């Protein structure tokens, strides 16, 4: 019968030894959970009028996101950090679907909502925002077949239909 490596070590010494190993590790995990949280993002950072090629403009306001279309639908959102970036948590689940005309339109789909990543400036070596100041007024929206990138515009008429 094989003997354990620590068979002759008293229980008190085993407890002290395991404490020396696990207490510092638990402290590091706790400090990481406290201090490595992503910074909250201010909702006002994403407000504005957004346009994308062949897609209806979006007017992001304090209370909701308005789709600039004849039906003038709106849906709720929250700007929030995720594990690796920042995103808009939008509800209900609306997906951009391509119509026969070649343009996109928002259509209801299964699910409770979607997460739309906030993007940094074009040419950046990253594809996601890691800090709120990196947000360059670009949002990636889920679409049927490919993602559509919306960009904030200073043309106020784009959202006044």
Short mmCIF file of N, CA and C in Angstrom, two decimals:
data_model
loop_
_atom_site.label_atom_id
_atom_site.label_comp_id
_atom_site.label_asym_id
_atom_site.label_seq_id
_atom_site.Cartn_x
_atom_site.Cartn_y
_atom_site.Cartn_z
N UNK A 1 0.85 -1.15 0.00
CA UNK A 1 0.00 0.00 0.00
C UNK A 1 0.90 1.23 0.00
N UNK A 2 0.68 2.17 -0.92
CA UNK A 2 1.51 3.36 -1.03
C UNK A 2 1.13 4.36 0.04
N UNK A 3 2.12 4.97 0.64
CA UNK A 3 1.89 5.97 1.68
C UNK A 3 1.80 7.35 1.04
N UNK A 4 0.98 8.21 1.62
CA UNK A 4 0.83 9.58 1.14
C UNK A 4 2.08 10.37 1.47
N UNK A 5 2.38 11.36 0.66
CA UNK A 5 3.54 12.20 0.87
C UNK A 5 3.45 12.94 2.20
N UNK A 6 2.25 13.33 2.58
CA UNK A 6 2.05 14.09 3.81
C UNK A 6 1.43 13.25 4.92
N UNK A 7 1.61 11.96 4.85
CA UNK A 7 1.00 11.04 5.80
C UNK A 7 1.45 11.31 7.24
N UNK A 8 2.71 11.59 7.44
CA UNK A 8 3.24 11.77 8.80
C UNK A 8 3.18 13.22 9.27
N UNK A 9 2.64 14.13 8.47
CA UNK A 9 2.57 15.55 8.85
C UNK A 9 1.33 15.75 9.73
N UNK A 10 1.49 16.44 10.86
CA UNK A 10 0.35 16.67 11.75
C UNK A 10 -0.73 17.54 11.07
N UNK A 11 -1.96 17.38 11.47
CA UNK A 11 -3.09 18.10 10.90
C UNK A 11 -2.91 19.61 11.02
N UNK A 12 -2.39 20.07 12.15
CA UNK A 12 -2.17 21.49 12.36
C UNK A 12 -1.21 22.06 11.31
N UNK A 13 -0.17 21.35 10.99
CA UNK A 13 0.80 21.79 9.98
C UNK A 13 0.16 21.79 8.58
N UNK A 14 -0.70 20.82 8.30
CA UNK A 14 -1.39 20.78 7.01
C UNK A 14 -2.31 21.99 6.85
N UNK A 15 -3.06 22.32 7.90
CA UNK A 15 -3.97 23.47 7.86
C UNK A 15 -3.18 24.75 7.65
N UNK A 16 -2.07 24.92 8.35
CA UNK A 16 -1.24 26.11 8.20
C UNK A 16 -0.67 26.17 6.78
N UNK A 17 -0.21 25.07 6.28
CA UNK A 17 0.35 25.03 4.91
C UNK A 17 -0.68 25.39 3.85
N UNK A 18 -1.86 24.79 3.94
CA UNK A 18 -2.91 25.13 2.97
C UNK A 18 -3.37 26.57 3.12
N UNK A 19 -3.37 27.09 4.34
CA UNK A 19 -3.72 28.49 4.57
C UNK A 19 -2.71 29.42 3.92
N UNK A 20 -1.43 29.07 4.00
CA UNK A 20 -0.38 29.88 3.37
C UNK A 20 -0.57 29.93 1.86
N UNK A 21 -1.11 28.88 1.29
CA UNK A 21 -1.32 28.84 -0.17
C UNK A 21 -2.62 29.54 -0.56
N UNK A 22 -3.72 29.22 0.11
CA UNK A 22 -5.03 29.69 -0.35
C UNK A 22 -5.43 31.09 0.11
N UNK A 23 -4.98 31.54 1.24
CA UNK A 23 -5.35 32.89 1.70
C UNK A 23 -4.82 33.96 0.76
N UNK A 24 -3.56 33.93 0.34
CA UNK A 24 -3.11 34.94 -0.64
C UNK A 24 -3.85 34.83 -1.98
N UNK A 25 -4.14 33.63 -2.44
CA UNK A 25 -4.87 33.46 -3.70
C UNK A 25 -6.29 34.02 -3.58
N UNK A 26 -6.96 33.75 -2.48
CA UNK A 26 -8.32 34.27 -2.27
C UNK A 26 -8.29 35.79 -2.18
N UNK A 27 -7.25 36.34 -1.55
CA UNK A 27 -7.12 37.79 -1.45
C UNK A 27 -6.94 38.42 -2.83
N UNK A 28 -6.12 37.81 -3.67
CA UNK A 28 -5.93 38.32 -5.04
C UNK A 28 -7.23 38.27 -5.84
N UNK A 29 -7.98 37.20 -5.72
CA UNK A 29 -9.26 37.09 -6.43
C UNK A 29 -10.23 38.17 -5.94
N UNK A 30 -10.30 38.37 -4.65
CA UNK A 30 -11.19 39.39 -4.09
C UNK A 30 -10.78 40.79 -4.54
N UNK A 31 -9.50 41.11 -4.47
CA UNK A 31 -9.03 42.43 -4.91
C UNK A 31 -9.27 42.63 -6.41
N UNK A 32 -9.08 41.59 -7.20
CA UNK A 32 -9.35 41.67 -8.63
C UNK A 32 -10.82 41.94 -8.91
N UNK A 33 -11.69 41.27 -8.15
CA UNK A 33 -13.13 41.49 -8.35
C UNK A 33 -13.54 42.90 -7.97
N UNK A 34 -12.87 43.47 -6.99
CA UNK A 34 -13.21 44.83 -6.55
C UNK A 34 -12.63 45.89 -7.47
N UNK A 35 -11.34 45.78 -7.80
CA UNK A 35 -10.65 46.86 -8.50
C UNK A 35 -10.59 46.70 -10.02
N UNK A 36 -10.87 45.54 -10.55
CA UNK A 36 -10.79 45.34 -12.00
C UNK A 36 -12.14 45.41 -12.69
N UNK A 37 -13.14 45.94 -12.01
CA UNK A 37 -14.46 46.12 -12.64
C UNK A 37 -14.35 47.17 -13.72
N UNK A 38 -15.04 46.96 -14.83
CA UNK A 38 -15.00 48.00 -15.87
C UNK A 38 -15.71 49.27 -15.39
N UNK A 39 -15.23 50.38 -15.88
CA UNK A 39 -15.83 51.66 -15.52
C UNK A 39 -17.23 51.75 -16.10
N UNK A 40 -18.16 52.30 -15.34
CA UNK A 40 -19.52 52.48 -15.84
C UNK A 40 -19.50 53.47 -17.01
N UNK A 41 -20.44 53.32 -17.92
CA UNK A 41 -20.51 54.21 -19.07
C UNK A 41 -21.72 55.13 -18.91
N UNK A 42 -21.53 56.39 -19.17
CA UNK A 42 -22.60 57.38 -19.07
C UNK A 42 -23.52 57.23 -20.28
N UNK A 43 -24.83 57.09 -20.02
CA UNK A 43 -25.81 56.93 -21.11
C UNK A 43 -25.71 58.08 -22.12
N UNK A 44 -25.41 59.27 -21.65
CA UNK A 44 -25.36 60.44 -22.54
C UNK A 44 -24.29 60.30 -23.61
N UNK A 45 -23.32 59.44 -23.38
CA UNK A 45 -22.24 59.24 -24.35
C UNK A 45 -22.75 58.67 -25.67
N UNK A 46 -23.86 57.94 -25.63
CA UNK A 46 -24.36 57.30 -26.84
C UNK A 46 -25.54 58.03 -27.48
N UNK A 47 -26.03 59.08 -26.86
CA UNK A 47 -27.17 59.80 -27.41
C UNK A 47 -26.80 60.43 -28.75
N UNK A 48 -27.77 60.46 -29.66
CA UNK A 48 -27.56 61.11 -30.94
C UNK A 48 -28.28 60.40 -32.07
N UNK A 49 -28.05 60.89 -33.26
CA UNK A 49 -28.64 60.33 -34.47
C UNK A 49 -27.60 59.45 -35.16
N UNK A 50 -27.98 58.23 -35.49
CA UNK A 50 -27.07 57.28 -36.11
C UNK A 50 -27.62 56.84 -37.47
N UNK A 51 -26.74 56.74 -38.43
CA UNK A 51 -27.12 56.30 -39.77
C UNK A 51 -26.22 55.16 -40.22
N UNK A 52 -26.77 54.34 -41.11
CA UNK A 52 -26.02 53.25 -41.73
C UNK A 52 -26.52 53.11 -43.16
N UNK A 53 -25.66 52.63 -43.99
CA UNK A 53 -26.01 52.45 -45.40
C UNK A 53 -27.15 51.45 -45.55
N UNK A 54 -28.17 51.84 -46.29
CA UNK A 54 -29.33 50.99 -46.59
C UNK A 54 -30.10 50.54 -45.34
N UNK A 55 -30.04 51.31 -44.26
CA UNK A 55 -30.77 50.95 -43.04
C UNK A 55 -31.46 52.20 -42.50
N UNK A 56 -32.56 52.02 -41.78
CA UNK A 56 -33.26 53.19 -41.23
C UNK A 56 -32.42 53.87 -40.15
N UNK A 57 -32.43 55.20 -40.09
CA UNK A 57 -31.69 55.91 -39.04
C UNK A 57 -32.24 55.56 -37.66
N UNK A 58 -31.38 55.70 -36.66
CA UNK A 58 -31.75 55.47 -35.27
C UNK A 58 -31.50 56.75 -34.48
N UNK A 59 -32.50 57.14 -33.70
CA UNK A 59 -32.37 58.31 -32.84
C UNK A 59 -32.29 57.79 -31.41
N UNK A 60 -31.08 57.82 -30.82
CA UNK A 60 -30.89 57.32 -29.47
C UNK A 60 -31.04 58.50 -28.51
N UNK A 61 -32.05 58.38 -27.66
CA UNK A 61 -32.35 59.43 -26.68
C UNK A 61 -32.24 58.85 -25.28
N UNK A 62 -32.52 59.71 -24.32
CA UNK A 62 -32.43 59.31 -22.92
C UNK A 62 -33.39 58.16 -22.60
N UNK A 63 -34.59 58.21 -23.14
CA UNK A 63 -35.62 57.24 -22.75
C UNK A 63 -35.68 55.99 -23.62
N UNK A 64 -35.21 56.07 -24.89
CA UNK A 64 -35.35 54.92 -25.79
C UNK A 64 -34.58 55.16 -27.08
N UNK A 65 -34.55 54.12 -27.92
CA UNK A 65 -34.02 54.22 -29.27
C UNK A 65 -35.22 54.25 -30.21
N UNK A 66 -35.29 55.29 -31.05
CA UNK A 66 -36.39 55.44 -31.99
C UNK A 66 -35.90 55.09 -33.38
N UNK A 67 -36.68 54.22 -34.06
CA UNK A 67 -36.37 53.88 -35.44
C UNK A 67 -37.06 54.92 -36.32
N UNK A 68 -36.29 55.59 -37.17
CA UNK A 68 -36.85 56.62 -38.03
C UNK A 68 -37.45 55.92 -39.25
N UNK A 69 -38.73 55.65 -39.16
CA UNK A 69 -39.50 54.95 -40.18
C UNK A 69 -40.95 55.41 -40.02
N UNK A 70 -41.81 55.11 -40.96
CA UNK A 70 -43.21 55.54 -40.84
C UNK A 70 -43.90 55.05 -39.55
N UNK A 71 -43.58 53.85 -39.10
CA UNK A 71 -44.24 53.31 -37.90
C UNK A 71 -43.70 53.96 -36.62
N UNK A 72 -42.53 54.57 -36.70
CA UNK A 72 -41.91 55.28 -35.58
C UNK A 72 -41.85 54.40 -34.32
N UNK A 73 -41.36 53.16 -34.51
CA UNK A 73 -41.22 52.25 -33.38
C UNK A 73 -40.07 52.70 -32.48
N UNK A 74 -40.13 52.23 -31.24
CA UNK A 74 -39.06 52.53 -30.30
C UNK A 74 -38.81 51.30 -29.43
N UNK A 75 -37.61 51.23 -28.87
CA UNK A 75 -37.31 50.14 -27.97
C UNK A 75 -36.33 50.62 -26.91
N UNK A 76 -36.27 49.89 -25.82
CA UNK A 76 -35.45 50.31 -24.68
C UNK A 76 -34.01 49.85 -24.85
N UNK A 77 -33.12 50.51 -24.13
CA UNK A 77 -31.71 50.14 -24.17
C UNK A 77 -31.04 50.52 -22.86
N UNK A 78 -29.89 49.91 -22.62
CA UNK A 78 -29.02 50.27 -21.51
C UNK A 78 -27.59 50.20 -22.03
N UNK A 79 -26.83 51.27 -21.88
CA UNK A 79 -25.41 51.23 -22.21
C UNK A 79 -24.69 50.65 -20.99
N UNK A 80 -23.91 49.58 -21.22
CA UNK A 80 -23.30 48.88 -20.09
C UNK A 80 -21.99 48.23 -20.49
N UNK A 81 -21.15 47.96 -19.49
CA UNK A 81 -19.93 47.20 -19.78
C UNK A 81 -20.26 45.72 -19.89
N UNK A 82 -19.50 45.02 -20.71
CA UNK A 82 -19.59 43.56 -20.76
C UNK A 82 -18.26 43.02 -20.26
N UNK A 83 -18.00 41.76 -20.43
CA UNK A 83 -16.75 41.19 -19.93
C UNK A 83 -15.53 41.78 -20.62
N UNK A 84 -15.63 42.06 -21.92
CA UNK A 84 -14.46 42.51 -22.66
C UNK A 84 -14.62 43.86 -23.32
N UNK A 85 -15.80 44.46 -23.26
CA UNK A 85 -16.01 45.72 -23.98
C UNK A 85 -17.22 46.44 -23.40
N UNK A 86 -17.77 47.35 -24.19
CA UNK A 86 -18.99 48.08 -23.83
C UNK A 86 -20.02 47.82 -24.92
N UNK A 87 -21.29 47.88 -24.54
CA UNK A 87 -22.35 47.52 -25.48
C UNK A 87 -23.65 48.20 -25.12
N UNK A 88 -24.59 48.14 -26.06
CA UNK A 88 -25.96 48.53 -25.79
C UNK A 88 -26.76 47.25 -25.62
N UNK A 89 -27.44 47.13 -24.51
CA UNK A 89 -28.32 46.01 -24.26
C UNK A 89 -29.71 46.49 -24.69
N UNK A 90 -30.21 45.99 -25.82
CA UNK A 90 -31.47 46.47 -26.39
C UNK A 90 -32.57 45.43 -26.25
N UNK A 91 -33.78 45.92 -25.97
CA UNK A 91 -34.95 45.05 -25.85
C UNK A 91 -36.14 45.74 -26.49
N UNK A 92 -36.94 45.05 -27.22
CA UNK A 92 -36.99 43.63 -27.53
C UNK A 92 -35.97 43.27 -28.61
N UNK A 93 -35.93 42.00 -28.93
CA UNK A 93 -34.99 41.52 -29.94
C UNK A 93 -35.47 41.93 -31.33
N UNK A 94 -34.75 42.88 -31.91
CA UNK A 94 -35.03 43.32 -33.27
C UNK A 94 -33.79 43.06 -34.12
N UNK A 95 -33.99 42.46 -35.27
CA UNK A 95 -32.89 42.12 -36.17
C UNK A 95 -33.08 42.87 -37.47
N UNK A 96 -32.00 43.40 -38.02
CA UNK A 96 -32.10 44.03 -39.34
C UNK A 96 -32.20 42.92 -40.39
N UNK A 97 -33.26 42.96 -41.17
CA UNK A 97 -33.44 41.97 -42.24
C UNK A 97 -33.46 42.70 -43.57
N UNK A 98 -32.81 42.11 -44.55
CA UNK A 98 -32.76 42.71 -45.87
C UNK A 98 -34.09 42.48 -46.59
N UNK A 99 -34.63 43.57 -47.13
CA UNK A 99 -35.87 43.50 -47.90
C UNK A 99 -35.55 43.25 -49.36
N UNK A 100 -36.55 42.91 -50.18
CA UNK A 100 -36.30 42.69 -51.61
C UNK A 100 -35.72 43.93 -52.32
N UNK A 101 -35.97 45.10 -51.77
CA UNK A 101 -35.44 46.33 -52.38
C UNK A 101 -33.94 46.49 -52.14
N UNK A 102 -33.37 45.67 -51.25
CA UNK A 102 -31.96 45.78 -50.93
C UNK A 102 -31.71 46.57 -49.66
N UNK A 103 -32.72 47.24 -49.16
CA UNK A 103 -32.59 48.01 -47.92
C UNK A 103 -32.86 47.10 -46.73
N UNK A 104 -32.43 47.55 -45.56
CA UNK A 104 -32.69 46.83 -44.32
C UNK A 104 -33.90 47.43 -43.62
N UNK A 105 -34.59 46.58 -42.86
CA UNK A 105 -35.69 47.02 -41.99
C UNK A 105 -35.61 46.20 -40.71
N UNK A 106 -36.00 46.80 -39.60
CA UNK A 106 -35.99 46.08 -38.34
C UNK A 106 -37.20 45.16 -38.27
N UNK A 107 -36.95 43.90 -37.91
CA UNK A 107 -38.01 42.90 -37.79
C UNK A 107 -37.86 42.20 -36.44
N UNK A 108 -38.98 41.84 -35.84
CA UNK A 108 -38.95 41.12 -34.57
C UNK A 108 -38.39 39.73 -34.80
N UNK A 109 -37.67 39.24 -33.81
CA UNK A 109 -37.11 37.91 -33.88
C UNK A 109 -37.18 37.28 -32.51
N UNK A 110 -36.85 36.02 -32.39
CA UNK A 110 -36.92 35.33 -31.11
C UNK A 110 -35.83 35.83 -30.19
N UNK A 111 -36.11 35.81 -28.92
CA UNK A 111 -35.14 36.22 -27.92
C UNK A 111 -35.66 37.40 -27.12
N UNK A 112 -35.01 37.66 -26.02
CA UNK A 112 -35.45 38.76 -25.17
C UNK A 112 -34.78 40.07 -25.56
N UNK A 113 -33.66 40.01 -26.23
CA UNK A 113 -32.96 41.22 -26.62
C UNK A 113 -31.64 40.90 -27.29
N UNK A 114 -30.92 41.95 -27.65
CA UNK A 114 -29.63 41.80 -28.29
C UNK A 114 -28.61 42.69 -27.62
N UNK A 115 -27.36 42.39 -27.84
CA UNK A 115 -26.26 43.22 -27.37
C UNK A 115 -25.56 43.81 -28.60
N UNK A 116 -25.55 45.12 -28.69
CA UNK A 116 -24.91 45.80 -29.81
C UNK A 116 -23.60 46.38 -29.32
N UNK A 117 -22.46 45.89 -29.81
CA UNK A 117 -21.16 46.40 -29.37
C UNK A 117 -20.94 47.85 -29.77
N UNK A 118 -20.32 48.61 -28.87
CA UNK A 118 -19.88 49.97 -29.17
C UNK A 118 -18.48 49.85 -29.77
N UNK A 119 -18.23 50.60 -30.84
CA UNK A 119 -16.97 50.45 -31.58
C UNK A 119 -16.07 51.67 -31.44
N UNK A 120 -14.75 51.44 -31.49
CA UNK A 120 -13.80 52.56 -31.49
C UNK A 120 -13.71 53.16 -32.89
N UNK A 121 -12.84 54.15 -33.04
CA UNK A 121 -12.65 54.81 -34.34
C UNK A 121 -12.14 53.83 -35.38
N UNK A 122 -12.48 54.07 -36.64
CA UNK A 122 -11.97 53.26 -37.74
C UNK A 122 -10.45 53.31 -37.74
N UNK A 123 -9.83 52.20 -38.11
CA UNK A 123 -8.38 52.15 -38.17
C UNK A 123 -7.74 51.78 -36.85
N UNK A 124 -8.53 51.70 -35.79
CA UNK A 124 -8.01 51.27 -34.50
C UNK A 124 -7.65 49.79 -34.61
N UNK A 125 -6.69 49.35 -33.86
CA UNK A 125 -6.29 47.94 -33.96
C UNK A 125 -7.20 47.02 -33.14
N UNK A 126 -8.24 47.58 -32.56
CA UNK A 126 -9.20 46.76 -31.81
C UNK A 126 -10.57 46.88 -32.46
N UNK A 127 -11.40 45.89 -32.23
CA UNK A 127 -12.74 45.93 -32.79
C UNK A 127 -13.81 46.20 -31.73
N UNK A 128 -13.40 46.47 -30.50
CA UNK A 128 -14.34 46.75 -29.43
C UNK A 128 -13.80 47.88 -28.56
N UNK A 129 -14.70 48.60 -27.91
CA UNK A 129 -14.35 49.67 -26.99
C UNK A 129 -14.00 49.04 -25.65
N UNK A 130 -12.83 49.37 -25.12
CA UNK A 130 -12.42 48.83 -23.82
C UNK A 130 -12.53 49.85 -22.70
N UNK A 131 -12.73 51.11 -23.06
CA UNK A 131 -12.89 52.19 -22.09
C UNK A 131 -13.89 53.17 -22.69
N UNK A 132 -14.78 53.77 -21.89
CA UNK A 132 -15.80 54.66 -22.45
C UNK A 132 -15.25 55.78 -23.35
N UNK A 133 -14.05 56.30 -23.06
CA UNK A 133 -13.51 57.38 -23.89
C UNK A 133 -13.12 56.91 -25.29
N UNK A 134 -13.01 55.61 -25.53
CA UNK A 134 -12.65 55.08 -26.85
C UNK A 134 -13.85 55.06 -27.80
N UNK A 135 -15.06 55.24 -27.27
CA UNK A 135 -16.24 55.16 -28.12
C UNK A 135 -16.21 56.28 -29.16
N UNK A 136 -16.32 55.90 -30.42
CA UNK A 136 -16.20 56.85 -31.52
C UNK A 136 -17.52 57.09 -32.24
N UNK A 137 -18.64 56.84 -31.57
CA UNK A 137 -19.93 57.08 -32.19
C UNK A 137 -20.28 56.05 -33.25
N UNK A 138 -19.82 54.82 -33.07
CA UNK A 138 -20.12 53.72 -34.00
C UNK A 138 -20.68 52.55 -33.20
N UNK A 139 -21.77 51.95 -33.73
CA UNK A 139 -22.45 50.84 -33.07
C UNK A 139 -22.66 49.73 -34.08
N UNK A 140 -22.33 48.51 -33.67
CA UNK A 140 -22.53 47.35 -34.54
C UNK A 140 -23.88 46.73 -34.22
N UNK A 141 -24.74 46.63 -35.23
CA UNK A 141 -26.09 46.12 -35.05
C UNK A 141 -26.23 44.77 -35.75
N UNK A 142 -26.85 43.83 -35.06
CA UNK A 142 -27.06 42.50 -35.63
C UNK A 142 -27.97 42.59 -36.84
N UNK A 143 -27.57 41.93 -37.91
CA UNK A 143 -28.35 41.92 -39.14
C UNK A 143 -28.42 40.51 -39.69
N UNK A 144 -29.37 40.30 -40.56
CA UNK A 144 -29.56 39.01 -41.20
C UNK A 144 -28.44 38.81 -42.22
N UNK A 145 -27.49 37.93 -41.93
CA UNK A 145 -26.43 37.64 -42.87
C UNK A 145 -25.13 38.35 -42.56
N UNK A 146 -25.16 39.59 -42.12
CA UNK A 146 -23.95 40.35 -41.80
C UNK A 146 -24.31 41.44 -40.81
N UNK A 147 -23.33 41.94 -40.11
CA UNK A 147 -23.59 43.02 -39.17
C UNK A 147 -23.53 44.36 -39.89
N UNK A 148 -24.32 45.31 -39.40
CA UNK A 148 -24.38 46.65 -39.97
C UNK A 148 -23.79 47.61 -38.94
N UNK A 149 -22.93 48.52 -39.39
CA UNK A 149 -22.32 49.48 -38.49
C UNK A 149 -23.01 50.83 -38.66
N UNK A 150 -23.58 51.31 -37.57
CA UNK A 150 -24.21 52.63 -37.53
C UNK A 150 -23.17 53.63 -37.03
N UNK A 151 -23.18 54.83 -37.62
CA UNK A 151 -22.28 55.90 -37.20
C UNK A 151 -23.10 57.12 -36.81
N UNK A 152 -22.67 57.79 -35.76
CA UNK A 152 -23.36 59.00 -35.33
C UNK A 152 -23.11 60.08 -36.37
N UNK A 153 -24.17 60.83 -36.69
CA UNK A 153 -24.06 61.90 -37.66
C UNK A 153 -24.42 63.23 -37.03
N UNK A 154 -23.82 64.27 -37.56
CA UNK A 154 -24.16 65.62 -37.08
C UNK A 154 -25.30 66.21 -37.90
N UNK A 155 -25.76 65.48 -38.91
CA UNK A 155 -26.88 65.92 -39.75
C UNK A 155 -28.18 65.65 -39.00
N UNK A 156 -28.70 66.66 -38.34
CA UNK A 156 -29.92 66.51 -37.52
C UNK A 156 -31.12 66.13 -38.36
N UNK A 157 -31.13 66.48 -39.64
CA UNK A 157 -32.28 66.16 -40.49
C UNK A 157 -32.43 64.65 -40.71
N UNK A 158 -31.38 63.88 -40.53
CA UNK A 158 -31.45 62.43 -40.73
C UNK A 158 -32.43 61.79 -39.76
N UNK A 159 -32.63 62.37 -38.60
CA UNK A 159 -33.53 61.80 -37.59
C UNK A 159 -34.80 62.60 -37.41
N UNK A 160 -35.15 63.46 -38.35
CA UNK A 160 -36.37 64.28 -38.24
C UNK A 160 -37.36 63.95 -39.34
N UNK A 161 -37.74 62.74 -39.42
CA UNK A 161 -38.73 62.36 -40.44
C UNK A 161 -40.06 62.15 -39.81
#
